[in-house]
Short mmCIF file of C-alpha atoms in Angstrom, two decimals:
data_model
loop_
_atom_site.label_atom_id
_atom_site.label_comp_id
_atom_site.label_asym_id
_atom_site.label_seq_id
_atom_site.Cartn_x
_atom_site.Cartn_y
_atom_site.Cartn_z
CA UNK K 1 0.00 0.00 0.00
CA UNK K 2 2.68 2.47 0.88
CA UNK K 3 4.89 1.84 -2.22
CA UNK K 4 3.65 4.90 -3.48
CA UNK K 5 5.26 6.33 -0.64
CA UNK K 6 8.58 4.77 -1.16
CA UNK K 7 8.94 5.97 -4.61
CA UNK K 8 9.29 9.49 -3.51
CA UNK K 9 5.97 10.21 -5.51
CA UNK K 10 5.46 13.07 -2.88
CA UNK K 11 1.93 11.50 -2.04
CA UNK K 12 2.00 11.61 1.81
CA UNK K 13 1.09 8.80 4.16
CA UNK K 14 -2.06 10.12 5.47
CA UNK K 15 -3.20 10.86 2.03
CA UNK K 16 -2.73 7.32 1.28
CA UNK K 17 -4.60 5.83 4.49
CA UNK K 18 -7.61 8.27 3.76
CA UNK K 19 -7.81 7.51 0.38
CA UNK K 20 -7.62 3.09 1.51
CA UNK K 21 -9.83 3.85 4.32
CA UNK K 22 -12.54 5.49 2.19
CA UNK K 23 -12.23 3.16 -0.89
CA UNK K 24 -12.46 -0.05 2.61
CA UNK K 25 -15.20 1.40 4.06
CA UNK K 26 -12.87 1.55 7.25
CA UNK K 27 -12.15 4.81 9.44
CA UNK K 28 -9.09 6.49 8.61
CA UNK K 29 -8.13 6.30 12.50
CA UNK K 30 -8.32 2.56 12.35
CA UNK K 31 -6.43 1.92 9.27
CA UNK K 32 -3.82 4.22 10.37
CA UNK K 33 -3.49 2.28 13.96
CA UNK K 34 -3.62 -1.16 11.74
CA UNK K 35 -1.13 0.41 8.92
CA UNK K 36 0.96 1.56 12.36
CA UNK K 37 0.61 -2.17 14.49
CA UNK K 38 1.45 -4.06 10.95
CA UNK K 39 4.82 -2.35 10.73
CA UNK K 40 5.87 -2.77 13.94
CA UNK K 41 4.75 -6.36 14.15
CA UNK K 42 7.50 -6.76 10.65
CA UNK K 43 9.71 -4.65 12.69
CA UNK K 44 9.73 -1.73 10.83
CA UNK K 45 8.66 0.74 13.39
CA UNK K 46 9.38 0.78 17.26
CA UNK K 47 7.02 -0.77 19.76
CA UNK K 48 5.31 -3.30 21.21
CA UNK K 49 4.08 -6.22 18.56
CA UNK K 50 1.13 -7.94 18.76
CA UNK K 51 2.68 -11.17 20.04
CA UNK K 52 4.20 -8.79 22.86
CA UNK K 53 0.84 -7.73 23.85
CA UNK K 54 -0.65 -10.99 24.19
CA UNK K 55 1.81 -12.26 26.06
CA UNK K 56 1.53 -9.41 28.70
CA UNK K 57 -2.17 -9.91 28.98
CA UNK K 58 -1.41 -13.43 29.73
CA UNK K 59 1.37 -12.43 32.36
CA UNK K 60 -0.97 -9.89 34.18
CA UNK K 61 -3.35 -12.19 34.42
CA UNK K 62 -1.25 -15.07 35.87
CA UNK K 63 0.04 -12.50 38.16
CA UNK K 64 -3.06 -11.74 39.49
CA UNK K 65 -4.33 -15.28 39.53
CA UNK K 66 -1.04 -15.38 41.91
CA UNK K 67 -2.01 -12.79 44.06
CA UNK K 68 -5.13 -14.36 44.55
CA UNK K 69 -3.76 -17.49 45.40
CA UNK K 70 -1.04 -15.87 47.67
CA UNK K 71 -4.06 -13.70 50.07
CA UNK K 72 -6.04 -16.79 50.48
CA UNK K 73 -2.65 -18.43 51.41
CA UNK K 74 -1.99 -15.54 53.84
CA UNK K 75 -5.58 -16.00 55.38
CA UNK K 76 -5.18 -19.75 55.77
CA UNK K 77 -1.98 -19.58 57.45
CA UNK K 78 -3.12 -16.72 60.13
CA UNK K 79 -6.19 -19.18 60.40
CA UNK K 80 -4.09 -22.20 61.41
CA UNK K 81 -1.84 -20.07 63.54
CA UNK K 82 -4.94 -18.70 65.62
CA UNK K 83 -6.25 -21.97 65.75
CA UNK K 84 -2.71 -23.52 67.04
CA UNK K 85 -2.58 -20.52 69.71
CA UNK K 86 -6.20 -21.69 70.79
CA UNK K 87 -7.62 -18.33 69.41
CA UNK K 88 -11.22 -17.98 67.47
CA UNK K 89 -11.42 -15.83 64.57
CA UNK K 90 -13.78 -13.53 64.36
CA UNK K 91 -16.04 -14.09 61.46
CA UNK K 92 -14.89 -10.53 59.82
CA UNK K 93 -11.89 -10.34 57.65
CA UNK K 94 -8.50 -10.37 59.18
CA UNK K 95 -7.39 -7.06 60.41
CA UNK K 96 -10.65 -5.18 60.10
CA UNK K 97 -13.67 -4.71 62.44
CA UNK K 98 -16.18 -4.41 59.97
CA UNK K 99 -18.19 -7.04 61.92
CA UNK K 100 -18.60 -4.95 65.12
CA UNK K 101 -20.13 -1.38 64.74
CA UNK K 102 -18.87 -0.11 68.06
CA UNK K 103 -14.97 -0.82 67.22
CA UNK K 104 -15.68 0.08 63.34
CA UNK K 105 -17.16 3.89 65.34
CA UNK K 106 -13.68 4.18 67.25
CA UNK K 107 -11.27 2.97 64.95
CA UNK K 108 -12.94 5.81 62.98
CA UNK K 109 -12.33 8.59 65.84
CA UNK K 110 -8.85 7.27 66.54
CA UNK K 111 -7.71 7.90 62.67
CA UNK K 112 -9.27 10.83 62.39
CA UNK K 113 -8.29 12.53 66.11
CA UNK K 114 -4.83 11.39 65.44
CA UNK K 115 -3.37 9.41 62.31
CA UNK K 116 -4.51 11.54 59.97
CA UNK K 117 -4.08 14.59 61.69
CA UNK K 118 -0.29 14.79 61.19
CA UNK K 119 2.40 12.95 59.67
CA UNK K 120 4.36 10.00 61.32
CA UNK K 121 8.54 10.10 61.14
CA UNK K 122 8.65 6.19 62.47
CA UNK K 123 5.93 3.33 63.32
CA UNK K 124 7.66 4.15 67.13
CA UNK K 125 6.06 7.88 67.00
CA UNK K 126 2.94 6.34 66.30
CA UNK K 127 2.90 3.65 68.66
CA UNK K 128 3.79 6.31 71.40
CA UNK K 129 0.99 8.78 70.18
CA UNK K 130 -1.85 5.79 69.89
CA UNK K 131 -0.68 4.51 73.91
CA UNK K 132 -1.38 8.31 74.58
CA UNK K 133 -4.33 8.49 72.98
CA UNK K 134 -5.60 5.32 74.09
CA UNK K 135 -5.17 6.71 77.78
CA UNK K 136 -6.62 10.40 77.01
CA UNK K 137 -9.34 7.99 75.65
CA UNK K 138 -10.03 6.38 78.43
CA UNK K 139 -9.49 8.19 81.52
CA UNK K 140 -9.65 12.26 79.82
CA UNK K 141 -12.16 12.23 77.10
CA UNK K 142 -15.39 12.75 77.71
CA UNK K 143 -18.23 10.99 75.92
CA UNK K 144 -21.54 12.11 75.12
CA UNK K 145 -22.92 8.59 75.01
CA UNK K 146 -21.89 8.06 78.68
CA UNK K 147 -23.25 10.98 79.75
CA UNK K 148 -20.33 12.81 79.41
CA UNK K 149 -18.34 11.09 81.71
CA UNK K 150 -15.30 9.14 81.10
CA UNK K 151 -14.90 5.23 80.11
CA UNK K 152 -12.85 5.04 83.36
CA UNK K 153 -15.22 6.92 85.78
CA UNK K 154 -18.36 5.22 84.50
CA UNK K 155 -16.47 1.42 85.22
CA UNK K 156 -15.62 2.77 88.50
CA UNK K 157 -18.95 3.46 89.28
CA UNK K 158 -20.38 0.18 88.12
CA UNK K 159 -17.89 -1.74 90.02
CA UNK K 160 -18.77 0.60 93.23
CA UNK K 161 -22.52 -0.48 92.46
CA UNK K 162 -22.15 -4.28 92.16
CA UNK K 163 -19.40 -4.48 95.03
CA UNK K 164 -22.60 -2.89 96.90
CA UNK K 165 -24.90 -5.44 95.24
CA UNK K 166 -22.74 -8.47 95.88
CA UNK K 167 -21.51 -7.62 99.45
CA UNK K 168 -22.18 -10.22 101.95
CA UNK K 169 -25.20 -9.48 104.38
#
């Protein structure tokens, strides 16, 4: 098709693809990508062949099949290592509370009051800052749900209250 082109005729390519594509009944955009994939396929023109292409589909998805298979091998084996420690699972994903609203709520308040509200020079900064907040949590914050009191003063009072209850006569 492009002999014309060779011979120095001065006809250019595009001229050449339009006048194909119209005589084909085929866009000129997708004879030019065709005209373009054909000659690098005979190497005539740099990139990535058909062949090529194909066999990087196939490789992304035999990597993924792998990653598949490597996350339910992860699972499995923190499975069998609860079980071995005597531990239950919970019946949510590992490493998530999705399957309990109230830890979901303050795993929520603890990223948001803290993670997210700076940035972290070492996992050491942030274990220091969570055992903080954890405490400030407990025994400073007050919550509206408990009345505004804190976690700590409201166990104190229910221990004070069934010590009372339980108390020998």
């Amino acid at each position: 098709m492009f002999d014309r082109l060779r011979d120095g005729s001065g006809v250019s390519r595009w001229a050449v693809i339009s006048d194909t594509g119209l005589k084909l009944g085929v866009s000129r955009e997708s004879l030019r990508r065709w005209v373009n994939q054909a000659e690098i396929d005979q190497g005539e023109r740099s990139g990535v062949t058909r062949e090529e292409s194909a066999e990087i589909r196939r490789l992304r998805k035999e990597n993924a099949e792998l990653r598949r298979t490597n996350e339910i091998l992860k699972l499995a084996s923190a499975f069998f290592a609860l079980t071995d420690a005597g531990i239950r699972s919970s019946t949510g994903t590992i490493g998530d509370s999705y399957d309990n609203a109230l830890a979901e709520t303050v795993n929520g308040l603890y990223k948001t009051e803290l993670i997210y509200s700076q940035t972290w020079r070492s996992c050491t900064e942030v274990e220091w800052a969570t055992l903080n907040w954890v405490y400030w949590w407990n025994h400073q914050r007050l919550h509206e749900s408990l009345d505004y009191s804190t976690p700590e003063e409201v166990i104190t009072q229910y221990n004070q209250t069934h010590a009372k209850q339980l108390a020998p006569v």
